[in-house]
Coordinates of C-alpha atoms in Angstrom, one line a residue:
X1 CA 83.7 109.0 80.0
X2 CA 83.7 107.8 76.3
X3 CA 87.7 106.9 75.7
X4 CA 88.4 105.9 71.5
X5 CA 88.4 101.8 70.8
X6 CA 92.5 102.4 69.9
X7 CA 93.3 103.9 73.4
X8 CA 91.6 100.8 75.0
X9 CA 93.8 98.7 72.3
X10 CA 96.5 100.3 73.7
X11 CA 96.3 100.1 77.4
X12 CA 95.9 97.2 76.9
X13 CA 98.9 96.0 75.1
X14 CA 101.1 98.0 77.4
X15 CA 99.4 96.1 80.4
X16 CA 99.9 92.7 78.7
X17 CA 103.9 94.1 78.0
X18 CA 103.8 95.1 81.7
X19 CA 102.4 91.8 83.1
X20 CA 105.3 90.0 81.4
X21 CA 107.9 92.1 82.4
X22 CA 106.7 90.8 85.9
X23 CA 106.5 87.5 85.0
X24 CA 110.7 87.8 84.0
X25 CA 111.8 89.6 86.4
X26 CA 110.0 87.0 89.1
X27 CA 111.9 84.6 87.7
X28 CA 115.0 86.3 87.7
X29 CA 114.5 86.7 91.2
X30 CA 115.0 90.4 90.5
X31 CA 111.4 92.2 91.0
X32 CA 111.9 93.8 93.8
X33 CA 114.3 96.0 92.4
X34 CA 111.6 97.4 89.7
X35 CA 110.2 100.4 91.1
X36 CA 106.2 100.6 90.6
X37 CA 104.9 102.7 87.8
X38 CA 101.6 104.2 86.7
X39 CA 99.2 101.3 85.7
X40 CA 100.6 98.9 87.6
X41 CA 97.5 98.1 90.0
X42 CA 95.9 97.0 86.9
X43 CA 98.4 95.2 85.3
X44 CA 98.4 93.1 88.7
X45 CA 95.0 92.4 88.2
X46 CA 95.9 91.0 84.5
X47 CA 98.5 88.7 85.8
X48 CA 96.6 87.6 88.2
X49 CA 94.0 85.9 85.8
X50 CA 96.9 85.2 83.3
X51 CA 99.3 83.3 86.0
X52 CA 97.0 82.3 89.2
X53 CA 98.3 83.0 92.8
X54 CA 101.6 82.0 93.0
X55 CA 102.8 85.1 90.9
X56 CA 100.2 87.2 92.5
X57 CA 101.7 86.7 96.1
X58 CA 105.1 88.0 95.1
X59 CA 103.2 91.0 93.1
X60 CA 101.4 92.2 95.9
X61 CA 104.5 91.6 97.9
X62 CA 106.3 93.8 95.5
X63 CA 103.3 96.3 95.6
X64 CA 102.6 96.2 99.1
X65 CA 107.1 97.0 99.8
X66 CA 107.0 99.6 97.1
X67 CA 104.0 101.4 98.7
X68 CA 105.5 101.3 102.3
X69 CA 108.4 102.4 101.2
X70 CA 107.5 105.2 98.8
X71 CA 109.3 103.9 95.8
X72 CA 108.6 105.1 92.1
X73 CA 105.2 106.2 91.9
X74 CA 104.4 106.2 95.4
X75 CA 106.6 108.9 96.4
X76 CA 103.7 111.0 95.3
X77 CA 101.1 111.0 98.2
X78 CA 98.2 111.3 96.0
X79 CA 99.3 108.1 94.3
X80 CA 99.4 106.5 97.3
X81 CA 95.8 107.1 97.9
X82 CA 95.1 106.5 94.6
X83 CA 96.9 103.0 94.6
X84 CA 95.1 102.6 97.7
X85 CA 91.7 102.7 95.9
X86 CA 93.0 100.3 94.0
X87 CA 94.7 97.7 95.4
X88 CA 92.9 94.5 97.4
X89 CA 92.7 94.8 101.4
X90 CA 95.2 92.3 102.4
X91 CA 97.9 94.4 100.0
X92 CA 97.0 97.7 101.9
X93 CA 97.3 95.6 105.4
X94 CA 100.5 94.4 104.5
X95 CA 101.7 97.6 102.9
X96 CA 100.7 99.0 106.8
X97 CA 103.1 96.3 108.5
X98 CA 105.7 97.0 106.9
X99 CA 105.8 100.3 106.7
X100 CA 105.7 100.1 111.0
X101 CA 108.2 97.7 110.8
X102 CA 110.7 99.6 108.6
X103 CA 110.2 102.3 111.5
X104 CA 110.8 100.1 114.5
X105 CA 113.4 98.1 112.4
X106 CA 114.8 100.7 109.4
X107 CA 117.7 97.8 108.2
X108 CA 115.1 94.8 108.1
X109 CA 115.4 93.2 104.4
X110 CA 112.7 92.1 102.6
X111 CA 113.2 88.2 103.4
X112 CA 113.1 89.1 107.5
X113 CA 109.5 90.6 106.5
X114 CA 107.8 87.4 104.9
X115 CA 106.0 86.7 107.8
X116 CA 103.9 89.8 107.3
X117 CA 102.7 89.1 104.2
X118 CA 101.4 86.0 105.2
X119 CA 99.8 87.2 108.4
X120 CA 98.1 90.0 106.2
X121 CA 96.8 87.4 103.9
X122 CA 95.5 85.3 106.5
X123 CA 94.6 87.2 109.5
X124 CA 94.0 90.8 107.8
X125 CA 92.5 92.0 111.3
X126 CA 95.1 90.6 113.4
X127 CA 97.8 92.3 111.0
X128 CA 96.0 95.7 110.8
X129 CA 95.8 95.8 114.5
X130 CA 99.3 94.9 115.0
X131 CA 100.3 98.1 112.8
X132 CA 98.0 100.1 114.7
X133 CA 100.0 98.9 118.0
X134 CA 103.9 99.2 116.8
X135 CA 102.6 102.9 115.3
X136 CA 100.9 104.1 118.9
X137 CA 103.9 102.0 120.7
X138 CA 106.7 104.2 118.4
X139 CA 104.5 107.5 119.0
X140 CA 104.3 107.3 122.8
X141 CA 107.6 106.3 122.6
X142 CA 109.1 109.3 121.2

């Protein structure tokens, strides 16, 4: 699909705009209270070869919370799937855990869930298969 030279200009000036509003709100400790919007799979992947992996872990944090949790865009179910086709593995994984763990534990914070993002990181298998669990383990348990 041919898209004009300006729109391209312009996405990408909104993505730069995006990836530091991230950056700030990081270090205001305050990005988990942004609600995800449309574009922001691919700003991700701009900050991501703007500011290396340390900001990338709390984005895909942020992105894997928001998309458990159906906040902002991801109430919609078709942008679910369509951050879904988006987003790296290990985000999706995590996204999975928590969203299991909310169920099994609905007043968990955010801090009490760390540990999943770093199992999804490292042991993506072991994570996804411990969703699959707590979800069969909640369904034959209702």
């Amino acid at each position: 699909m041919w898209v004009p030279k300006g729109a391209n200009v312009r996405e990408a000036q909104r993505n730069a705009a995006r990836a530091d509003e991230f950056q700030a709100l990081r270090e205001l400790g305050t990005l988990e209270q942004t609600e995800p919007r449309d574009g922001d799979e691919a700003v991700r992947d701009k900050l991501t070869r703007r500011a290396g992996g340390c900001v990338q872990a709390d984005v895909d944090a942020w992105l894997a919370h928001a998309l458990a949790a159906h906040l902002g865009r991801h109430r919609a179910p078709a942008a679910r799937e369509a951050a879904a086709g988006l987003l790296p593995p290990p985000v999706l994984v995590h996204a999975g855990l928590l969203a299991e763990l909310a169920r099994l534990i609905p007043d968990a914070g955010v801090d009490q869930l760390a540990s999943a993002a770093r199992l999804s990181t490292s042991e993506p298998e072991a994570a996804r298969a411990l969703a699959v669990f707590l979800a069969r383990a909640r369904s034959e348990a209702s």
